[in-house]
PDB file of C-alpha atoms in Angstrom:
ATOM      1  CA  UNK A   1     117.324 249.572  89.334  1.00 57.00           C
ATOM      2  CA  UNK A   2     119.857 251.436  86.387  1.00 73.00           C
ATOM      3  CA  UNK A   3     118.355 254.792  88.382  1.00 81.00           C
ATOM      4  CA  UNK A   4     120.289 254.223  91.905  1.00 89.00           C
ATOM      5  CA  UNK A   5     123.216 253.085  90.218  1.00 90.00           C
ATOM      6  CA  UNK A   6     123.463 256.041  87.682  1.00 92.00           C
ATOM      7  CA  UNK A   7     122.401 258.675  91.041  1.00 92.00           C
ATOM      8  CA  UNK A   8     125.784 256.999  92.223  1.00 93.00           C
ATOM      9  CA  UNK A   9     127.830 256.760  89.285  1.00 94.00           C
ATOM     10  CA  UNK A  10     127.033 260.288  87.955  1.00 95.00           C
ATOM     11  CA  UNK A  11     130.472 262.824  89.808  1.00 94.00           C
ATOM     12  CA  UNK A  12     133.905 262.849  89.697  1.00 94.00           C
ATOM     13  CA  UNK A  13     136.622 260.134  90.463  1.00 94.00           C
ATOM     14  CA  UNK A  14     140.163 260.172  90.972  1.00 94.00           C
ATOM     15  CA  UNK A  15     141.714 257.025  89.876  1.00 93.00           C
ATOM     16  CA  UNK A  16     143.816 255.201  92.451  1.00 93.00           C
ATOM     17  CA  UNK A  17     144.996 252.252  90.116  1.00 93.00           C
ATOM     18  CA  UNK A  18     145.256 251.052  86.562  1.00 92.00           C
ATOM     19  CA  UNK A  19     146.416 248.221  85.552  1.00 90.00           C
ATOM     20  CA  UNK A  20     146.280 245.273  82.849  1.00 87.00           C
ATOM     21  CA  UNK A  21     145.917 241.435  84.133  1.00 87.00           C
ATOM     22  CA  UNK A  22     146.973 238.602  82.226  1.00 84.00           C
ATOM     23  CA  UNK A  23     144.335 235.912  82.217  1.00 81.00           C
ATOM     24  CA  UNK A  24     146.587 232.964  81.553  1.00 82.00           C
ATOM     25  CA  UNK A  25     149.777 233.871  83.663  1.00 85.00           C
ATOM     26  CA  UNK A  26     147.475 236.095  86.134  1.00 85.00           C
ATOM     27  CA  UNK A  27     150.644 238.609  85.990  1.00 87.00           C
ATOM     28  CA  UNK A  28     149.843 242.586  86.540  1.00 89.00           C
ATOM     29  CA  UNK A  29     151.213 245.261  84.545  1.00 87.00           C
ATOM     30  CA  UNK A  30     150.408 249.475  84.685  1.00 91.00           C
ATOM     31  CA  UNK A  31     150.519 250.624  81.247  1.00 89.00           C
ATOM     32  CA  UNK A  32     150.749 254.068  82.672  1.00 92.00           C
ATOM     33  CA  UNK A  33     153.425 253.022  85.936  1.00 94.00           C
ATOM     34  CA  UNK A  34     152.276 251.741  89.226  1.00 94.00           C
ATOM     35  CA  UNK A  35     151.535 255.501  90.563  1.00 95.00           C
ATOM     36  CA  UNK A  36     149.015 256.683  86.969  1.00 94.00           C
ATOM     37  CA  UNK A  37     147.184 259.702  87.449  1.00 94.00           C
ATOM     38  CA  UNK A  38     143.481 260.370  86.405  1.00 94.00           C
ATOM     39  CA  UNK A  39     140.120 261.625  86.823  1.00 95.00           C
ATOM     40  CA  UNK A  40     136.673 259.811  85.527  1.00 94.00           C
ATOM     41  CA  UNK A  41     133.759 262.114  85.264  1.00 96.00           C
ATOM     42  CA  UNK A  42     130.014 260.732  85.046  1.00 96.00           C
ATOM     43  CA  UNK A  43     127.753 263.947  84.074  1.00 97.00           C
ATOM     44  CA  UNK A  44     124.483 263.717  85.161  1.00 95.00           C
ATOM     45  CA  UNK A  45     123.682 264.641  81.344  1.00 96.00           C
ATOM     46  CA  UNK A  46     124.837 261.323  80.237  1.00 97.00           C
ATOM     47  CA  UNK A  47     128.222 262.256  79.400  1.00 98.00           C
ATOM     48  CA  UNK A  48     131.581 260.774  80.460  1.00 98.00           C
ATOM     49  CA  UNK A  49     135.248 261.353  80.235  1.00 97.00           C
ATOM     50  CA  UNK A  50     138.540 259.841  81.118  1.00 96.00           C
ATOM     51  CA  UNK A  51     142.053 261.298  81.685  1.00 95.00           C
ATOM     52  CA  UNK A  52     144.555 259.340  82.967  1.00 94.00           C
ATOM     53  CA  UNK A  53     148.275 259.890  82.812  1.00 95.00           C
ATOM     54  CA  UNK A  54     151.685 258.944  83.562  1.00 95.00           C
ATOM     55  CA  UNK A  55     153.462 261.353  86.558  1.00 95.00           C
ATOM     56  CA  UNK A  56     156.528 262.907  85.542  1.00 92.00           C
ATOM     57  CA  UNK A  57     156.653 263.097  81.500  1.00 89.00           C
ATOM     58  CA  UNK A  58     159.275 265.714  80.843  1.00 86.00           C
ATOM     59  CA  UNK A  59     158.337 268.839  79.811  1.00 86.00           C
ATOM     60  CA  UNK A  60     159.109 269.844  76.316  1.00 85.00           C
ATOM     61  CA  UNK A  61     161.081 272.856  75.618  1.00 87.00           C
ATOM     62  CA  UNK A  62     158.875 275.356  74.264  1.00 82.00           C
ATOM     63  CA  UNK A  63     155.400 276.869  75.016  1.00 84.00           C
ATOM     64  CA  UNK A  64     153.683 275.534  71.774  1.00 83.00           C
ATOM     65  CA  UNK A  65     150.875 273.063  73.130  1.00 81.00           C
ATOM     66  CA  UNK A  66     150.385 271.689  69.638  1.00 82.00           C
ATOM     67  CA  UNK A  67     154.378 271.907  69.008  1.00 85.00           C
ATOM     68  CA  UNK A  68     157.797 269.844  69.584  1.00 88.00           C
ATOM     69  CA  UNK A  69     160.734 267.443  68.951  1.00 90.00           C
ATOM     70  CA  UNK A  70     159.287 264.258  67.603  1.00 90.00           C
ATOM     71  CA  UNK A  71     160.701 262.431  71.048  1.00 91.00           C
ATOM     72  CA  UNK A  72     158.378 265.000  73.037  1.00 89.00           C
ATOM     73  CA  UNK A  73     155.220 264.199  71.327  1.00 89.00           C
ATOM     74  CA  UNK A  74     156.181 260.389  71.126  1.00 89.00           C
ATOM     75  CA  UNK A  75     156.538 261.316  75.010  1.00 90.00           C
ATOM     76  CA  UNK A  76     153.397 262.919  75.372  1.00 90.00           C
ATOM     77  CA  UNK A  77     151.228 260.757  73.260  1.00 90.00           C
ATOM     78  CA  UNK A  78     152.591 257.461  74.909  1.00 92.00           C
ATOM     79  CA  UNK A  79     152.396 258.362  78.798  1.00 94.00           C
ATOM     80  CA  UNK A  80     148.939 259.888  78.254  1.00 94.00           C
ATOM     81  CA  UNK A  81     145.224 258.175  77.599  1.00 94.00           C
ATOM     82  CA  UNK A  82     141.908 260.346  76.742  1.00 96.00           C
ATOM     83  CA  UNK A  83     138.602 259.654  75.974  1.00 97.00           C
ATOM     84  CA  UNK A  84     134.745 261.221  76.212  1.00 98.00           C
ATOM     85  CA  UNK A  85     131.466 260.918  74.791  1.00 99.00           C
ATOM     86  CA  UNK A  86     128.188 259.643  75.731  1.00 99.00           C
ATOM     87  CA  UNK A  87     127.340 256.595  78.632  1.00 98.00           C
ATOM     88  CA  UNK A  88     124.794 254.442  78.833  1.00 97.00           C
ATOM     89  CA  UNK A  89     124.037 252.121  81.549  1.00 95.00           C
ATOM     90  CA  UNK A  90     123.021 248.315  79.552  1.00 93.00           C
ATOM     91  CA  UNK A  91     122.137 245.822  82.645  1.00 89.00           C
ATOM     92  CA  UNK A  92     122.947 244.530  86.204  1.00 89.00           C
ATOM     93  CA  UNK A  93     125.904 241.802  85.778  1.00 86.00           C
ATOM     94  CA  UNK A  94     124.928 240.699  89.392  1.00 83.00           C
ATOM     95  CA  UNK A  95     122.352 240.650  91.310  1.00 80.00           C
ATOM     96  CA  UNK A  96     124.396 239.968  94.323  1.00 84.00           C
ATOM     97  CA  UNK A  97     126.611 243.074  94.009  1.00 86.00           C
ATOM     98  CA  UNK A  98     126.278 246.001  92.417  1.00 87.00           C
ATOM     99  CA  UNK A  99     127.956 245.786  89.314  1.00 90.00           C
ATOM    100  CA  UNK A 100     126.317 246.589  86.212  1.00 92.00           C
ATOM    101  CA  UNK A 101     127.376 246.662  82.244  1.00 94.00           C
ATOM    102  CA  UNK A 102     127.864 250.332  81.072  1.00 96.00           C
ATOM    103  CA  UNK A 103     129.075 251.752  77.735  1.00 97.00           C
ATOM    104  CA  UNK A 104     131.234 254.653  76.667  1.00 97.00           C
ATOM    105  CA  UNK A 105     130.795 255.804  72.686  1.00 98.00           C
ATOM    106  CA  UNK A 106     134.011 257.516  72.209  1.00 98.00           C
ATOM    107  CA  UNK A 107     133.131 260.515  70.433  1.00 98.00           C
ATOM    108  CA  UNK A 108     136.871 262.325  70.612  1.00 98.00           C
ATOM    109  CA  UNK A 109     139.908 260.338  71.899  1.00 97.00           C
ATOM    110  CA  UNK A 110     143.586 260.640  72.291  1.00 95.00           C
ATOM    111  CA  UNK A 111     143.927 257.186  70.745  1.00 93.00           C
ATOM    112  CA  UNK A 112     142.538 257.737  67.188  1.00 95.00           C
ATOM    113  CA  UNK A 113     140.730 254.174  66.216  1.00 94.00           C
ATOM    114  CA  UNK A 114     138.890 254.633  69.531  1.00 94.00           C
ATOM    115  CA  UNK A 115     136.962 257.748  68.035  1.00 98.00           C
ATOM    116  CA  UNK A 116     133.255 256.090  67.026  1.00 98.00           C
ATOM    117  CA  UNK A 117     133.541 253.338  68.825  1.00 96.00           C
ATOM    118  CA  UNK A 118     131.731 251.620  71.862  1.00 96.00           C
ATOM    119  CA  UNK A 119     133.913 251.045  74.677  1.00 93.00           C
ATOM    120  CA  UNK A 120     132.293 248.474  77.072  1.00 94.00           C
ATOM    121  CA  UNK A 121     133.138 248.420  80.544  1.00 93.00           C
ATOM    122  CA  UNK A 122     131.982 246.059  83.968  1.00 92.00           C
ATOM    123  CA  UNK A 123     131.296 248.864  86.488  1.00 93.00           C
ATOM    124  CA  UNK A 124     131.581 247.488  89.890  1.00 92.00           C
ATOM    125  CA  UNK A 125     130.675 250.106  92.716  1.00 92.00           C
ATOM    126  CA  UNK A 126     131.455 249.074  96.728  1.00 91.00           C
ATOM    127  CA  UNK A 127     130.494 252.581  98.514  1.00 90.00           C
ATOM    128  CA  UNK A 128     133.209 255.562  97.301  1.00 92.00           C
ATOM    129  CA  UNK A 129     135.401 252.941  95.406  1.00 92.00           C
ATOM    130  CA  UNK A 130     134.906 252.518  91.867  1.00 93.00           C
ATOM    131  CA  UNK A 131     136.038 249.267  89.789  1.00 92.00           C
ATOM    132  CA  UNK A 132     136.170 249.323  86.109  1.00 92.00           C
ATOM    133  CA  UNK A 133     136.996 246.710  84.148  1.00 90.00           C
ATOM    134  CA  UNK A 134     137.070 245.684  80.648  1.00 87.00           C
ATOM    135  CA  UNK A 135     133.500 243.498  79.444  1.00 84.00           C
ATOM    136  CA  UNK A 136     136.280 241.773  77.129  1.00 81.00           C
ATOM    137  CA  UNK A 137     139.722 240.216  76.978  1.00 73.00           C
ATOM    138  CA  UNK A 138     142.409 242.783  75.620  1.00 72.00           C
ATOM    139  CA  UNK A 139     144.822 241.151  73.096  1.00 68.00           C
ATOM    140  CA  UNK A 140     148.299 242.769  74.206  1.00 61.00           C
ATOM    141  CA  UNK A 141     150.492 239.277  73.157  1.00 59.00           C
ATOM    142  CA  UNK A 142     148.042 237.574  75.560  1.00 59.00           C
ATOM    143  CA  UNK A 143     144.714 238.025  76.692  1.00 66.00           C
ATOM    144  CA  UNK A 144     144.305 240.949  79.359  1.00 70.00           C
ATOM    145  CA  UNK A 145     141.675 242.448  81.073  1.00 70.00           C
ATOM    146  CA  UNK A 146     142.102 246.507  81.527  1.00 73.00           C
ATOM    147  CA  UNK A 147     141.216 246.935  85.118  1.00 78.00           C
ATOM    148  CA  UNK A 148     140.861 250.825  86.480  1.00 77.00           C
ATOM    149  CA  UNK A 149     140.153 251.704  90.311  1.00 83.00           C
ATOM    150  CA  UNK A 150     138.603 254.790  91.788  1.00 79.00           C
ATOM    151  CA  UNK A 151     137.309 256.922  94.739  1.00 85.00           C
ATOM    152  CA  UNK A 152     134.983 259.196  94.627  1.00 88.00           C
ATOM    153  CA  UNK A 153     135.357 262.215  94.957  1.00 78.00           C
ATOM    154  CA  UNK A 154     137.377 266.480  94.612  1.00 69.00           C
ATOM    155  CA  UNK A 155     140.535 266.338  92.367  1.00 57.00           C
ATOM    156  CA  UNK A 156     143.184 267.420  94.932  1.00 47.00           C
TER     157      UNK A 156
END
């Protein structure tokens, strides 16, 4: 029942892998390095959002948030991935696990031509460890599939 997996789903995550896997050559890569930084939250309201980030992106020189050398937001905006907006949870994609089809509808988004869209993900849930993974093949010069890892629970 959608009910027991959203009283599951719904709370905070902080992700302990994300990666991309090639589905011809089966090779991994971490768009965001092997040690990404991030926190999922599920809202109970039917809200989501996603941070995740790569560790270590140099500081820029002043104290402008929206301000900086062209290599400093090129810096920010490529070591850095945000999205929120509503969830829905579509269908069980096994009957044998519990994995289930949900869908994110990117309202605002640090990537731009995500904004509106539906972002479709296999949620796979095995006690405090959250799998998400991509319902489709990623073209990135071959077909991927975005996988992201979790645990529930406190940001440290």
């Amino acid at each position: 029942m959608a009910s027991g997996f959203l009283s599951r789903l719904v709370g905070t995550w902080v992700l302990l892998d994300y990666r991309t896997e090639s589905l011809e050559t089966k090779q991994v890569a971490w768009p965001l390095g092997s040690d990404a930084q991030g926190i999922l939250v599920y809202s109970p309201e039917g809200y989501m959002s996603a941070q995740l980030m790569r560790p270590g992106t140099p500081k820029r020189q002043g104290q402008e948030v929206l301000l900086g050398t062209d290599e400093e937001l090129a810096a920010s905006m490529r070591n850095y991935l945000a999205y929120s907006g509503p969830f829905k949870i579509l269908d069980r994609v096994s009957t044998e696990t519990d994995t289930w089809r949900v869908v994110h509808e990117a309202e605002i988004s640090s990537y731009p031509n995500w904004i509106g869209s539906t972002q479709e993900r296999v949620a796979h849930l095995d006690g405090d460890i959250l799998k998400l993974s991509t319902a489709h093949p990623l073209v990135i010069h071959v077909r991927h599939m975005l996988v992201i890892k979790c645990e529930k629970g406190p940001c440290h």
